[in-house]
mmCIF file of C-alpha atoms in Angstrom:
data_model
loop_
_atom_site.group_PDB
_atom_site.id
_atom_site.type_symbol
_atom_site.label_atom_id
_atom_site.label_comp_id
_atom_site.label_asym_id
_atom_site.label_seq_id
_atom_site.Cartn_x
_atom_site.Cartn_y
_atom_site.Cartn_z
ATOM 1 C CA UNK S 1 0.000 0.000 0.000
ATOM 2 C CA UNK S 2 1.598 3.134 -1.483
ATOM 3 C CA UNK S 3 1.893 6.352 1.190
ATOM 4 C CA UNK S 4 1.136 9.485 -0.749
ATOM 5 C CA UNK S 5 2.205 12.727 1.156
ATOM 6 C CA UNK S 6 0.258 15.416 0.402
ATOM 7 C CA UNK S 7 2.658 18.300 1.783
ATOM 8 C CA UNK S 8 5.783 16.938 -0.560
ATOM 9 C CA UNK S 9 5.229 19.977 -3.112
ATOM 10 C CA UNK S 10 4.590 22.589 -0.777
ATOM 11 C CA UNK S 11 6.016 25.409 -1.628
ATOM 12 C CA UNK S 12 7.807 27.697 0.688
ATOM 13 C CA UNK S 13 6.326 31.243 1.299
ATOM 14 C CA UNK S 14 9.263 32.711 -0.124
ATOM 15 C CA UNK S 15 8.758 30.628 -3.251
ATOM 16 C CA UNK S 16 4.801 31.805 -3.277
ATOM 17 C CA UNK S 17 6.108 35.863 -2.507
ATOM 18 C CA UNK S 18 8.477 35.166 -5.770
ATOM 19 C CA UNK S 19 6.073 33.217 -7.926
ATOM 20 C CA UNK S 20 2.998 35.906 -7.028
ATOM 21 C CA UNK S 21 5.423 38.840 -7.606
ATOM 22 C CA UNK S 22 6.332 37.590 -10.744
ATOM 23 C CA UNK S 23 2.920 37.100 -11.949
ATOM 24 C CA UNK S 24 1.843 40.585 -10.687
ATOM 25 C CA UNK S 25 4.963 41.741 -13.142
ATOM 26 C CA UNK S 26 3.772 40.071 -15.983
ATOM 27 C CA UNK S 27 0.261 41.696 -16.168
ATOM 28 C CA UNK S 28 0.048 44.774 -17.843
ATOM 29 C CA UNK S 29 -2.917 46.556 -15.060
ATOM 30 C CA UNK S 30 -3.826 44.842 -12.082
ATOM 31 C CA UNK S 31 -5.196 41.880 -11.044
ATOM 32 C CA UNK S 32 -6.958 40.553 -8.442
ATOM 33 C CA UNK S 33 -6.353 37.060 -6.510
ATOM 34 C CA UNK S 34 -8.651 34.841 -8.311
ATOM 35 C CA UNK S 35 -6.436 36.129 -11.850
ATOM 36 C CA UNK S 36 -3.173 35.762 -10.250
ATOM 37 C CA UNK S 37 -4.745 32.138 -9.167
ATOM 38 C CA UNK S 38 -5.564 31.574 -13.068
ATOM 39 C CA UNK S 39 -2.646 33.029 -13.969
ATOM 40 C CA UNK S 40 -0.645 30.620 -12.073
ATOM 41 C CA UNK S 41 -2.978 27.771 -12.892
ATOM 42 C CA UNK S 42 -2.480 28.615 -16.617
ATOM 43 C CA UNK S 43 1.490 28.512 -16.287
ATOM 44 C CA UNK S 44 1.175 25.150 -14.389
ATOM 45 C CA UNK S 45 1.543 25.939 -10.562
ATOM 46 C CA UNK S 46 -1.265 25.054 -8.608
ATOM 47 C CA UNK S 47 -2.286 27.928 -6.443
ATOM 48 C CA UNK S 48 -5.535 28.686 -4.612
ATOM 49 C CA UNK S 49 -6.965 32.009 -4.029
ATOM 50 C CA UNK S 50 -6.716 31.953 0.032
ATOM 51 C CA UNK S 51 -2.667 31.304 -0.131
ATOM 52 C CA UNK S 52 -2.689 34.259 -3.231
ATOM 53 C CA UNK S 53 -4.706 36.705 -0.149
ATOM 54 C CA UNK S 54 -2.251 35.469 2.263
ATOM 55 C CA UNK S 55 1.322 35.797 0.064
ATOM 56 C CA UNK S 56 -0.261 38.978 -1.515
ATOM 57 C CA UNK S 57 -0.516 40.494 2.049
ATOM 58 C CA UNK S 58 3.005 39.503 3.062
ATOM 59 C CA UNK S 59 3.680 41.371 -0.074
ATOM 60 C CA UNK S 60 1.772 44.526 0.829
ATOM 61 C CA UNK S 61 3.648 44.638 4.715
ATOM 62 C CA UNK S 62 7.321 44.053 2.286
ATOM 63 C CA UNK S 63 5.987 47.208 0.255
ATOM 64 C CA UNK S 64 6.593 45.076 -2.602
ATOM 65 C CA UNK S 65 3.014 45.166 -4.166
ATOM 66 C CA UNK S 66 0.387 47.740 -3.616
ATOM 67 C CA UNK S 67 -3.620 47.406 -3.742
ATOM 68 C CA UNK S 68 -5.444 49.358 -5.768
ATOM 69 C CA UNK S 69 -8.652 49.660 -3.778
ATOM 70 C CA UNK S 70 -11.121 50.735 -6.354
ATOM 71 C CA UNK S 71 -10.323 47.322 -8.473
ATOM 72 C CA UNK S 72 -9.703 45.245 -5.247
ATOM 73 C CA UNK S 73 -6.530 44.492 -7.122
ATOM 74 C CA UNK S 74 -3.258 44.191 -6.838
ATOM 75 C CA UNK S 75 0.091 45.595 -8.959
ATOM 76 C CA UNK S 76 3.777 44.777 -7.956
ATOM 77 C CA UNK S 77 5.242 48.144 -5.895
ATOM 78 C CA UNK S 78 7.267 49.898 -8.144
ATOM 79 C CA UNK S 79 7.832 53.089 -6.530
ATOM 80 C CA UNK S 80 6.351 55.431 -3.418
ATOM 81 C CA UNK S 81 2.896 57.262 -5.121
ATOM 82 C CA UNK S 82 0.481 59.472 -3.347
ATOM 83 C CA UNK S 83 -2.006 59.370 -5.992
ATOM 84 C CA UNK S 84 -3.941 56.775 -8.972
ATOM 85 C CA UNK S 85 -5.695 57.700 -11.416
ATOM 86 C CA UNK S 86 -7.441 54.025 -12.436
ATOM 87 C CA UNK S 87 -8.941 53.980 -15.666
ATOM 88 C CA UNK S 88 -12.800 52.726 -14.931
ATOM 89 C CA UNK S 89 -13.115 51.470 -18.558
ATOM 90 C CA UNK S 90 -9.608 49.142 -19.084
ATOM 91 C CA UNK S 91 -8.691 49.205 -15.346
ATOM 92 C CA UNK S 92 -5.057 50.326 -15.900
ATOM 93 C CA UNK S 93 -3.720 52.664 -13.215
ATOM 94 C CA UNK S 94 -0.704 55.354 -13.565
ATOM 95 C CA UNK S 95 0.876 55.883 -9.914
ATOM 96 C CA UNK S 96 1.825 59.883 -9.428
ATOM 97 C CA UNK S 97 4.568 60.850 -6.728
ATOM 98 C CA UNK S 98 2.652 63.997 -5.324
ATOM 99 C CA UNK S 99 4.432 64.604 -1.712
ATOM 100 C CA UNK S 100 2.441 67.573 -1.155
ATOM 101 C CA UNK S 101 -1.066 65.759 -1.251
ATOM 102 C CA UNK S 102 -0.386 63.980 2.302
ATOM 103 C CA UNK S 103 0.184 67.443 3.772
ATOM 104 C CA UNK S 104 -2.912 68.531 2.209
ATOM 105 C CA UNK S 105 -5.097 65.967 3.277
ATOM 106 C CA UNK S 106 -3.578 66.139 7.077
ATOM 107 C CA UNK S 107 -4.324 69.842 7.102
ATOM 108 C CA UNK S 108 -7.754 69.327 5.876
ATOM 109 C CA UNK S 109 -8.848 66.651 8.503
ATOM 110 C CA UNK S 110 -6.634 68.189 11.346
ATOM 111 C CA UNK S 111 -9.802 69.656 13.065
ATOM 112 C CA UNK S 112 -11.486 66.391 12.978
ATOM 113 C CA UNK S 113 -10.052 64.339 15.421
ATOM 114 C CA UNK S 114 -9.105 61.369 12.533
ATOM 115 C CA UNK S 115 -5.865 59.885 12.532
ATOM 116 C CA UNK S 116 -5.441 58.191 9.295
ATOM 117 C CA UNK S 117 -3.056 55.209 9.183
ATOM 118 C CA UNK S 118 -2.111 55.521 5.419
ATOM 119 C CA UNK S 119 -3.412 57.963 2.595
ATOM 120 C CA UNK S 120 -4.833 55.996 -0.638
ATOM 121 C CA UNK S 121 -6.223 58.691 -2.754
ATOM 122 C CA UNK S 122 -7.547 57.301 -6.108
ATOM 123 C CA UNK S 123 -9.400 59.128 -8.505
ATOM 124 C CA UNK S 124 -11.612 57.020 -11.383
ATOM 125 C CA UNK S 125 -12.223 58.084 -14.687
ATOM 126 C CA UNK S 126 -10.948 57.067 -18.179
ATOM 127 C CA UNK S 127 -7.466 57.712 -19.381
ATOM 128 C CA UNK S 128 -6.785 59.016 -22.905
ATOM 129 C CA UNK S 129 -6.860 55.806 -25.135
ATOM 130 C CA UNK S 130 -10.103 55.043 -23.735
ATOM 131 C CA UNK S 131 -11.355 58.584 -24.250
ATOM 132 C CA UNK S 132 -10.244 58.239 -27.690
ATOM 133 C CA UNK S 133 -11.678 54.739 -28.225
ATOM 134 C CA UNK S 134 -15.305 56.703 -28.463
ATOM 135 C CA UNK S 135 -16.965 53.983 -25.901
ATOM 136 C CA UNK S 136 -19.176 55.600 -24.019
ATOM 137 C CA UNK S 137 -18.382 55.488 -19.698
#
């Protein structure tokens, strides 16, 4: 009677941070955990949705991806950005350095009492090659 051990391909979580990372880097906008689950399905890996949440937020605390909260998706980190302007039409995103919108915002809600934790300021619309597409929003 044959023993079959179902842990023997486990993957590490460093292997899962590389192979999720490298997924994220191959999409062209972002994606959200059940793609980067097809995404690994189609390249052969078997990976299921919950370990995608959990590498993806190891990922996130590393600063080496970033959610984009309007999508709830993901894209690899590729630099510090204040603002994102996501495209509501072909859900690509361009990430703007602004420094001064952080001391903006903390002026504008010093009165308040709120102590924000992080500053995610996203603006949807449609970029240019949609506008030019003609599809209506």
């Amino acid at each position: 009677m044959g023993h079959f051990n179902r842990h023997a391909h486990r993957r590490s979580r460093i292997q899962n941070e590389t192979l999720v990372l490298g997924l994220l880097q191959t999409a062209d906008k972002p994606v959200s955990a059940y793609e980067i689950a097809d995404m690994a399905r189609a390249s052969g890996v078997s990976l299921v949705p919950n370990q995608v949440y959990r590498t993806v937020g190891r990922l996130l605390k590393q600063q080496r991806a970033r959610r984009i909260e309007t999508l709830n998706a993901y894209l690899p980190w590729t630099s510090a950005a204040d603002l994102c302007l996501v495209c509501a039409q072909c859900h690509r995103v361009e990430l703007i350095a602004l420094s001064s919108l952080g001391a903006a915002l903390t002026r504008a809600i010093a009165d308040t009492g709120f102590h924000p934790s992080t500053f995610v300021v996203e603006l949807l619309g449609r970029c240019p090659r949609c506008q030019l597409d003609g599809t209506p929003a």
